[in-house]
Coordinates of C-alpha atoms in Angstrom, one line a residue:
M213 CA -0.2 0.0 0.0
I214 CA 2.8 2.4 0.8
R215 CA 4.5 1.6 -2.3
V216 CA 1.4 2.5 -4.3
R217 CA 0.9 5.7 -2.4
R218 CA 4.4 6.6 -3.4
W219 CA 3.9 5.9 -7.2
R220 CA 0.7 8.2 -7.0
R221 CA 2.7 10.9 -5.4
R222 CA 5.4 10.5 -8.0
L223 CA 2.8 10.3 -10.9
L224 CA 1.2 13.5 -9.5
A225 CA 4.3 15.3 -9.3
A226 CA 5.4 14.3 -13.0
V227 CA 2.0 15.4 -14.3
L228 CA 2.2 18.7 -12.4
A229 CA 5.9 19.3 -13.7
I230 CA 4.6 18.4 -17.2
A231 CA 1.9 20.8 -16.7
A232 CA 4.1 23.6 -15.2
A233 CA 6.6 23.0 -18.2
Y234 CA 3.9 23.2 -20.8
V235 CA 2.4 26.4 -19.1
A236 CA 5.7 28.0 -19.0
A237 CA 6.6 27.0 -22.5
R238 CA 3.1 27.8 -23.7
W239 CA 3.0 31.4 -22.0
L240 CA 6.8 32.3 -21.4
V241 CA 9.1 30.4 -23.7
L242 CA 7.4 30.2 -27.0
P243 CA 6.1 33.6 -26.9
A244 CA 9.8 34.7 -26.2
I245 CA 11.2 32.6 -28.9
A246 CA 8.6 33.6 -31.5
R247 CA 9.3 37.4 -30.5
A248 CA 13.0 37.0 -30.8
K249 CA 12.8 35.2 -34.3
A250 CA 10.2 37.6 -35.5
S251 CA 12.4 40.3 -34.6
Q252 CA 15.4 39.0 -36.1
V253 CA 13.7 38.3 -39.5
L254 CA 12.1 41.7 -39.8
A255 CA 15.5 43.3 -39.0
S256 CA 17.0 41.3 -41.7
L257 CA 14.5 42.7 -44.2
G258 CA 15.4 46.3 -43.1
F259 CA 12.4 46.8 -40.3
A260 CA 14.6 47.0 -37.4
Q261 CA 12.3 49.6 -35.8
A262 CA 9.1 47.5 -36.4
T263 CA 6.5 47.1 -33.5
F264 CA 4.2 44.3 -32.9
D265 CA 2.3 42.1 -30.4
I266 CA 2.4 38.1 -29.8
D267 CA -1.3 37.7 -29.6
H268 CA -0.5 33.7 -28.8
A269 CA 2.2 31.0 -29.3
T270 CA 2.0 27.1 -29.4
F271 CA 4.1 24.4 -30.6
F272 CA 2.4 24.8 -34.0
T273 CA 1.4 28.4 -34.5
T274 CA 2.0 32.0 -33.6
R275 CA -0.3 34.9 -34.3
I276 CA 1.3 38.4 -34.6
S277 CA -1.1 41.1 -34.2
R278 CA -0.8 45.0 -34.7
L279 CA 2.3 44.9 -36.9
R280 CA 3.7 48.1 -37.8
L281 CA 6.7 48.5 -39.8
D282 CA 6.4 52.1 -40.3
A283 CA 3.9 55.1 -40.7
D284 CA 2.3 53.4 -44.0
S285 CA 3.1 49.7 -43.6
G286 CA 1.8 47.0 -41.2
A287 CA -0.8 44.4 -40.8
D288 CA -3.7 43.6 -38.4
H289 CA -2.8 40.0 -37.8
V290 CA 0.0 37.7 -39.5
D291 CA -0.4 34.0 -38.6
V292 CA 2.7 31.7 -39.0
G293 CA 2.5 27.8 -38.9
Y294 CA 5.7 25.8 -37.8
S295 CA 6.8 22.7 -36.1
P296 CA 8.5 23.0 -32.6
L297 CA 12.1 21.8 -34.3
S298 CA 11.7 24.2 -37.1
L299 CA 10.7 27.1 -35.0
W300 CA 13.7 26.6 -32.7
R301 CA 15.8 26.6 -36.1
G302 CA 14.2 29.7 -37.3
G303 CA 12.2 28.2 -40.2
V304 CA 8.3 28.1 -40.5
H305 CA 5.9 26.0 -42.6
A306 CA 3.5 29.1 -43.8
V307 CA 2.7 32.3 -43.1
A308 CA -1.1 34.2 -43.9
T309 CA -1.6 37.9 -43.5
S310 CA -4.8 39.9 -42.9
G311 CA -5.2 43.4 -42.9
L312 CA -2.0 43.9 -44.6
R313 CA -1.0 47.5 -45.7
L314 CA 2.2 48.2 -47.6
A315 CA 3.3 52.0 -48.5
G316 CA -0.7 52.8 -47.5
Q317 CA -2.1 50.5 -50.0
P318 CA -4.0 47.1 -49.0
A319 CA -2.1 44.0 -49.9
T320 CA -2.4 40.3 -49.2
A321 CA 0.9 37.8 -48.8
T322 CA 1.5 34.2 -48.3
I323 CA 4.5 32.1 -47.9
L324 CA 4.5 28.4 -48.2
A325 CA 7.4 25.4 -47.7
H326 CA 8.6 24.0 -50.7
A327 CA 11.5 22.2 -49.5
P328 CA 13.2 21.4 -46.0
A329 CA 15.1 24.5 -46.0
G330 CA 13.2 26.5 -48.8
Y331 CA 10.1 28.6 -48.9
L332 CA 8.1 30.3 -51.8
L333 CA 6.5 33.7 -51.2
S334 CA 3.7 35.2 -53.1
A335 CA 2.7 38.8 -52.4
R336 CA -0.1 41.3 -53.9
I337 CA -0.2 44.8 -53.3
D338 CA -3.7 46.3 -54.5
T339 CA -2.6 49.6 -56.0
P340 CA -5.2 52.1 -57.5
D341 CA -4.4 51.1 -61.0
Q342 CA -2.6 47.8 -61.5
P343 CA -1.3 45.5 -58.7
L344 CA 2.1 45.1 -57.7
L345 CA 3.2 41.4 -57.6
I346 CA 6.0 39.9 -55.6
E347 CA 7.1 36.5 -55.9
G348 CA 10.3 35.2 -54.0
E349 CA 12.5 32.0 -52.7
L350 CA 13.9 31.8 -49.5
S351 CA 16.7 29.3 -48.6
G352 CA 18.4 29.4 -45.5
D353 CA 20.1 32.6 -44.8
A354 CA 19.6 33.7 -48.4
W355 CA 16.5 34.9 -49.8
Q356 CA 15.5 36.2 -53.4
L357 CA 12.5 38.5 -54.3
S358 CA 11.3 39.7 -57.3
A359 CA 8.8 42.4 -58.2
H360 CA 6.8 43.3 -61.3
G361 CA 4.1 45.9 -61.7
E362 CA 2.7 48.0 -64.4
L363 CA 1.1 51.7 -64.2
L364 CA 1.7 51.6 -60.3
D365 CA 1.4 54.6 -58.2
A366 CA 4.8 56.4 -57.7
S367 CA 3.6 57.0 -54.0
I368 CA 4.3 53.0 -53.5
A369 CA 7.8 53.5 -54.5
A370 CA 8.3 56.4 -52.5
G371 CA 6.8 54.6 -49.3
A372 CA 9.2 51.9 -50.0
M373 CA 12.2 54.1 -50.2
R374 CA 11.1 55.7 -46.9
T375 CA 11.0 52.6 -45.2
F376 CA 14.4 51.4 -46.0
L377 CA 16.0 55.0 -46.4
P378 CA 14.1 57.2 -43.4
D379 CA 16.6 60.1 -44.3
W380 CA 15.0 60.5 -47.8
R381 CA 11.7 62.6 -46.8
L382 CA 10.3 62.6 -50.1
T383 CA 6.8 62.3 -51.6
A384 CA 5.8 61.3 -55.1
S385 CA 2.8 60.9 -57.3
G386 CA 2.7 59.7 -61.2
K387 CA 3.0 56.3 -62.7
V388 CA 6.0 53.8 -62.4
Q389 CA 6.6 50.6 -64.3
L390 CA 8.7 48.2 -62.1
K391 CA 10.9 45.2 -62.5
A392 CA 13.3 44.6 -59.4
T393 CA 15.1 41.7 -57.7
W394 CA 16.1 42.1 -54.0
S395 CA 18.4 39.2 -52.5
R396 CA 20.1 38.5 -49.3
K397 CA 23.4 36.7 -49.5
T398 CA 24.0 36.7 -45.8
D399 CA 22.6 38.6 -42.9
A400 CA 25.0 41.6 -43.4
Q401 CA 25.0 41.6 -47.3
H402 CA 22.0 42.5 -50.0
R403 CA 21.9 43.0 -53.4
I404 CA 19.3 44.9 -55.6
D405 CA 19.0 44.8 -59.4
A406 CA 15.9 46.7 -60.8
T407 CA 14.4 48.2 -64.0
V408 CA 12.2 51.2 -63.2
E409 CA 10.4 53.3 -65.7
A410 CA 9.0 56.6 -64.4
R411 CA 6.3 58.3 -66.4
D412 CA 6.1 62.1 -65.5
V413 CA 6.7 61.0 -61.9
A414 CA 6.3 64.3 -59.5
V415 CA 8.6 64.4 -56.5
R416 CA 9.0 66.7 -53.8
F417 CA 11.9 66.4 -50.9
A418 CA 10.8 67.8 -47.7
D419 CA 14.4 69.2 -46.9
V420 CA 14.9 70.9 -50.4
N421 CA 14.2 74.5 -50.6
D422 CA 11.8 73.9 -53.6
P423 CA 8.0 74.5 -52.9
K424 CA 7.3 73.0 -56.4
L425 CA 7.4 69.5 -57.7
R426 CA 10.1 68.2 -59.8
H427 CA 9.0 65.8 -62.7
I428 CA 11.1 62.8 -64.0
T429 CA 10.4 60.7 -66.8
G430 CA 12.8 57.9 -68.1
V431 CA 14.0 54.1 -67.7
F432 CA 16.4 53.9 -65.1
Q433 CA 18.7 50.6 -64.4
V434 CA 19.5 50.0 -60.7
A435 CA 22.2 47.6 -59.2
G436 CA 23.3 48.0 -55.9
E437 CA 25.0 46.0 -52.6
F438 CA 24.4 47.0 -49.2
S439 CA 25.7 46.0 -45.7
P440 CA 25.9 47.5 -42.5
Y441 CA 29.2 49.1 -43.3
K442 CA 28.7 50.6 -46.6
A443 CA 26.3 50.9 -49.6
M444 CA 27.1 50.7 -53.3
L445 CA 24.4 51.6 -55.7
T446 CA 24.6 52.2 -59.6
V447 CA 21.8 54.4 -61.6
S448 CA 22.4 54.6 -65.1
T449 CA 19.8 55.8 -67.9
D450 CA 20.2 56.8 -71.4
N451 CA 17.2 59.0 -72.2
A452 CA 15.6 60.5 -69.1
S453 CA 14.3 63.8 -68.5
F454 CA 13.9 66.3 -65.6
A455 CA 11.8 69.3 -64.8
S456 CA 11.9 71.7 -61.8
G457 CA 9.2 74.3 -61.3
Y458 CA 11.1 76.4 -58.8
W459 CA 14.1 76.5 -60.9
T460 CA 11.9 77.1 -64.1
A461 CA 14.6 74.5 -65.7
E462 CA 13.9 71.3 -67.8
L463 CA 16.6 68.6 -69.0
G464 CA 16.1 66.4 -71.8
G465 CA 17.7 63.5 -73.0
I466 CA 19.9 62.8 -69.9
S467 CA 22.3 60.0 -70.1
G468 CA 25.0 58.6 -67.9
R469 CA 25.9 56.3 -64.9
V470 CA 26.0 57.7 -61.2
L471 CA 27.8 55.5 -58.5
F472 CA 26.2 56.3 -55.1
T473 CA 28.8 55.3 -52.4
S474 CA 26.2 56.3 -49.6
L475 CA 22.4 56.5 -49.4
S476 CA 22.2 58.2 -45.9
P477 CA 23.2 60.8 -46.5
L478 CA 23.1 60.6 -50.2
A479 CA 26.7 60.7 -52.0
T480 CA 28.5 59.7 -55.1
A481 CA 31.8 59.2 -56.1
D482 CA 33.9 61.7 -57.8
S483 CA 33.6 63.0 -61.2
Q484 CA 30.5 61.3 -62.2
H485 CA 29.7 61.8 -65.9
L486 CA 26.2 63.0 -67.3
R487 CA 25.2 64.2 -71.0
V488 CA 22.3 66.3 -71.5
R489 CA 21.0 66.6 -74.9
N490 CA 18.9 69.8 -74.5
A491 CA 18.0 72.1 -71.5
R492 CA 15.9 75.1 -70.9
V493 CA 16.4 77.7 -68.0
G494 CA 13.8 80.3 -68.2
E495 CA 13.9 81.4 -71.9
L496 CA 17.4 80.3 -72.6
H497 CA 17.9 77.3 -74.6
F498 CA 21.2 75.0 -74.5
E499 CA 22.3 72.0 -76.2
N500 CA 24.6 69.1 -75.8
G501 CA 25.5 69.5 -72.4
D502 CA 28.4 67.7 -70.5
I503 CA 28.8 67.4 -66.9
R504 CA 31.1 66.3 -64.1
L505 CA 30.0 66.4 -60.7
R506 CA 29.9 64.8 -57.1
L507 CA 27.1 64.9 -54.7
R508 CA 28.1 65.1 -51.0
D509 CA 26.2 65.5 -47.8
G510 CA 22.8 64.6 -49.5
H511 CA 22.5 68.3 -50.8
L512 CA 25.6 69.7 -52.2
I513 CA 26.3 69.1 -55.7
D514 CA 30.1 69.9 -56.5
V515 CA 30.3 70.6 -60.4
E516 CA 33.7 70.0 -61.5
K517 CA 33.3 71.3 -65.0
T518 CA 30.4 71.6 -67.3
K519 CA 30.2 72.6 -71.0
W520 CA 27.3 73.3 -73.4
Q521 CA 26.6 74.2 -76.9
W522 CA 24.7 77.9 -77.0
M523 CA 24.5 80.4 -79.7
D524 CA 26.2 78.5 -82.3
G525 CA 29.0 78.6 -79.8
T526 CA 30.1 77.0 -76.4
I527 CA 29.7 78.2 -72.6
A528 CA 31.6 76.5 -69.8
A529 CA 32.0 76.8 -66.0
A530 CA 34.0 75.0 -63.5
G531 CA 34.7 74.4 -59.9
F532 CA 31.3 75.5 -58.3
T533 CA 28.8 73.9 -55.9
L534 CA 25.0 73.9 -56.1
D535 CA 23.5 73.7 -52.7
T536 CA 19.8 72.4 -52.9
H537 CA 18.9 74.0 -49.6
S538 CA 19.5 77.3 -51.1
P539 CA 18.9 79.3 -54.3
V540 CA 22.3 80.9 -54.4
V541 CA 25.0 79.8 -57.0
E542 CA 28.0 81.7 -57.7
L543 CA 30.1 80.7 -61.0
A544 CA 32.5 81.9 -64.0
I545 CA 30.9 81.5 -67.4
E546 CA 33.4 81.2 -70.1
A547 CA 32.1 81.9 -73.3
E548 CA 33.6 81.0 -76.9
K549 CA 32.6 82.1 -80.2
L550 CA 29.0 82.9 -79.5
D551 CA 27.0 84.2 -82.7
L552 CA 26.4 87.8 -82.2
E553 CA 23.3 87.7 -84.3
D554 CA 21.7 84.8 -82.0
L555 CA 22.8 87.1 -79.1
L556 CA 21.2 90.3 -80.1
A557 CA 18.1 88.7 -81.5
T558 CA 17.7 87.0 -78.1
F559 CA 18.5 90.1 -75.7
A560 CA 18.1 93.1 -77.8
S561 CA 16.0 92.3 -80.9
T562 CA 14.4 95.7 -80.8
H563 CA 17.5 97.6 -80.3
A564 CA 20.2 96.3 -82.5
S565 CA 21.2 93.5 -84.9
G566 CA 24.5 92.0 -86.1
T567 CA 27.0 89.4 -87.1
G568 CA 30.1 88.1 -85.9
R569 CA 31.7 85.9 -83.2
V570 CA 32.4 87.0 -79.3
S571 CA 34.1 85.3 -76.6
G572 CA 34.7 86.1 -73.2
R573 CA 34.4 85.6 -69.3
I574 CA 31.9 86.6 -67.2
P575 CA 31.2 86.2 -63.3
V576 CA 27.6 85.4 -62.5
R577 CA 25.7 85.2 -59.3
I578 CA 22.4 83.7 -59.3
D579 CA 20.3 84.2 -56.4
W580 CA 16.7 82.6 -57.7
P581 CA 15.1 84.0 -59.5
R582 CA 17.9 86.9 -59.9
L583 CA 20.9 86.7 -62.2
T584 CA 23.6 89.4 -61.4
F585 CA 26.6 90.0 -63.5
G586 CA 30.0 90.7 -61.9
R587 CA 32.8 92.3 -63.7
G588 CA 33.4 90.4 -66.9
R589 CA 34.6 91.1 -70.3
I590 CA 33.4 90.2 -74.0
T591 CA 35.6 90.8 -76.9
A592 CA 34.9 89.9 -80.9
A593 CA 37.0 87.2 -82.5
G594 CA 37.4 88.9 -85.7
D595 CA 35.3 91.3 -87.8
G596 CA 31.7 91.6 -87.7
T597 CA 28.6 94.0 -88.4
L598 CA 26.4 96.0 -86.0
Q599 CA 23.1 97.7 -86.9
V600 CA 21.4 100.0 -84.1
R601 CA 17.7 100.5 -84.3
D602 CA 17.1 102.6 -81.3
V603 CA 19.0 105.6 -82.3
A604 CA 17.3 107.8 -79.5
A605 CA 18.6 105.4 -76.8
L606 CA 22.1 105.2 -78.3
A607 CA 22.3 109.2 -78.7
A608 CA 21.8 108.9 -75.0
A609 CA 24.4 106.6 -74.3
L610 CA 27.1 108.8 -76.1
P611 CA 29.2 111.3 -74.3
A612 CA 27.7 114.9 -75.0
G613 CA 29.3 117.1 -77.2
D614 CA 30.9 120.6 -76.0
G615 CA 28.4 122.6 -77.8
T616 CA 31.1 123.3 -80.6
T617 CA 29.8 122.8 -84.6
T618 CA 32.8 120.2 -84.7
A619 CA 31.8 118.0 -81.8
D620 CA 28.2 118.1 -83.0
E621 CA 29.4 117.0 -86.4
V622 CA 31.4 114.2 -85.0
R623 CA 28.6 113.0 -82.9
R624 CA 26.4 113.0 -85.7
R625 CA 28.8 111.1 -88.0
V626 CA 29.1 108.2 -85.2
L627 CA 25.2 107.9 -84.9
A628 CA 24.9 107.6 -88.6
A629 CA 27.9 105.2 -88.8
L630 CA 26.4 103.1 -86.2
A631 CA 23.0 102.5 -88.0
D632 CA 24.9 100.1 -90.2
Y633 CA 28.3 99.6 -89.2
S634 CA 31.2 97.5 -90.0
F635 CA 33.8 96.7 -87.1
Q636 CA 37.2 95.3 -86.7
E637 CA 37.3 95.7 -83.0
L638 CA 34.6 95.1 -80.2
A639 CA 34.9 94.9 -76.5
A640 CA 32.2 95.3 -73.9
D641 CA 33.1 95.3 -70.1
L642 CA 30.4 94.5 -67.7
A643 CA 29.7 95.5 -64.2
N644 CA 27.0 95.7 -61.6
D645 CA 25.7 99.0 -60.1
D646 CA 22.8 98.7 -57.2
G647 CA 20.2 97.2 -59.9
W648 CA 21.8 98.3 -63.0
I649 CA 23.8 96.6 -65.5
I650 CA 26.5 98.7 -66.6
L651 CA 27.9 98.1 -70.3
R652 CA 30.9 99.9 -71.5
L653 CA 31.4 99.3 -75.2
H654 CA 34.3 100.0 -77.3
L655 CA 34.1 100.0 -81.2
A656 CA 36.5 100.6 -84.0
G657 CA 35.5 100.2 -87.5
R658 CA 33.9 102.2 -90.4
G659 CA 30.1 102.9 -91.6
R660 CA 29.0 100.6 -94.3
T661 CA 26.8 103.5 -96.1
G662 CA 26.8 107.0 -96.7
A663 CA 30.4 108.4 -96.6
R664 CA 31.7 105.1 -94.8
Q665 CA 34.2 107.0 -92.8
A666 CA 36.2 105.4 -90.1
V667 CA 34.6 105.5 -86.6
T668 CA 35.8 104.8 -83.1
A669 CA 33.2 104.9 -80.3
D670 CA 32.9 104.3 -76.3
I671 CA 29.4 103.8 -75.5
N672 CA 28.4 103.3 -71.9
L673 CA 25.0 101.8 -71.4
R674 CA 23.0 101.2 -68.2
I675 CA 20.3 98.5 -68.3
Q676 CA 17.8 98.0 -65.6
Q677 CA 18.6 94.5 -63.7
K678 CA 14.6 93.9 -63.7
F679 CA 14.3 93.7 -67.6
L680 CA 16.9 91.0 -67.6
D681 CA 15.3 89.3 -64.6
G682 CA 11.8 89.4 -66.4
F683 CA 13.3 87.9 -69.7
L684 CA 15.0 85.2 -68.1
W685 CA 12.3 83.7 -65.8
M686 CA 9.2 84.6 -67.9
G687 CA 9.1 81.0 -68.6
S688 CA 8.1 80.4 -65.0
R689 CA 4.8 82.3 -65.5
G690 CA 1.9 80.0 -65.0
R691 CA 3.9 77.2 -63.7

C-alpha cells in the first residue's frame, strides 16, 4: 500500500511538472522565442524599428498582431505555422496575413514551404491602377524577391524608399513600371537589381528649398549592394528627362551612369559623368551638355566642370557648388565664339542686330530668380557688323558734345555710322551697380553706307536689372 501511494505521488508530481513545463513553454518560452525570431527576420528585411504584439504562440502556430513596419505599412494579423523543431531553427511552414498594408495600399501575402530549408513567397499589393506582384524564394540565410508591376502609383515606390531610407523625406505621384530583384546573400549583405520606368513622376523632397514639384521621366537601371558598413548603388539611364518648377528648368535626353557610395546621407563618387541633349532655363535654351559632378552630404552638388553648346558656340564653367537647400549659385562662365546675331536677337532684338563671333569670361551670381553679372569682359573674335535700330537710346548713351559745331558733327557721324556699321574691334566690359547692369562698349570700324568714314566709339549703357530678370524667368509664369 505504501509503495502504491508513493507511486501515485510521483505520478502526480510528474503530471504537475509536465503541466508547469507546458504552461511555461506556452505562455513564456514560446512567445519569447517567437518574438525573438520575428524581430530577427524583420531586422534582416530592413525593419529593425518594427513593433508588434504576440497574441499567442503554441508548438505549431503563432499569431502576430498589430504589426507596424512604418507609418504607412503594417498588418492587423500575421499567422505563422511551423513545427517545434523548425521554430527553434528559425524556419516556418507557412505565413498568412490579414489587414496587410504596404505603402498605404491594401495587400495580401502568403509564404509556403516547398523544401526542407526553402520557402515560396507570393504577395500582391492592390494599387489603385494595377497590382504589384511579388514572388520570392527563401533558402537558409539567403533569399531572393522579384517584383513586377505596371502603371503603379509612384507613392508606392516613395513609401518603400522611406521604409529603407528614412532620411529620404520625399513624396511622389505619377506612374511607374517596375521590375526588381532583391536578394540577401548573408545577414550583412544585400543586393538589388531593378529596372524602373518613370512616367512623368512628380517628386517633392521635404528638406529641399523647392516648393514646387520636380518631374522625372525615363527608364533607370539600378544595381547595388548593401551592408551595415557601406552601400554601393549604381543608377544608369540613356534618355531621361527632368523638370523643376522652382528653378524653371527642364533637362531632356539625360544619359549617364552614377555611382552612389552612400545612401544616408546621399553621396556619389568623384567625377560622375552625365550628358544632356537639351536644356531650358527660363527662356534660354542649351544643347549637348556635358557635366562632371559629385554629390555630398545629401544636398551639395560639386560641379567639377560643365560645357554646353549655346548660340552656335560654347559656354563652360568649373569649380562651383549647387546647394539644394539654397537658391544661391556663384560661378564664372567662359563663353567661346558665340554668334552675335543670335545674342542680339535674344536679348536686344528691338534695339540692334549684327553678325560676328564673341568670346569672354563673365562672373555670375544666381540668387533665384535673379541673375547678377560680376566684372566681366567680352571681345569679338574677328570682324563683324552691327546695326543699331534705337538711335534715340544710342544718342543718350554717347558722350555729350561740348556745344561746338565740330563736336556735334562728330557725334552725328558716329550715330549715322552705327546705324549700319562694320567693326574690326568690339569689346564690352560688364559690371553691376545697385540694380543696374553697366555695359561699357568699345567699337572700332567704319560705316557701311554714306561716307563710310572710319569711326571709333566708346559707349556707356545702363540697363535695369529688372528687364533681364523678367526676360530670363518669364518661362516660369503659369507654372
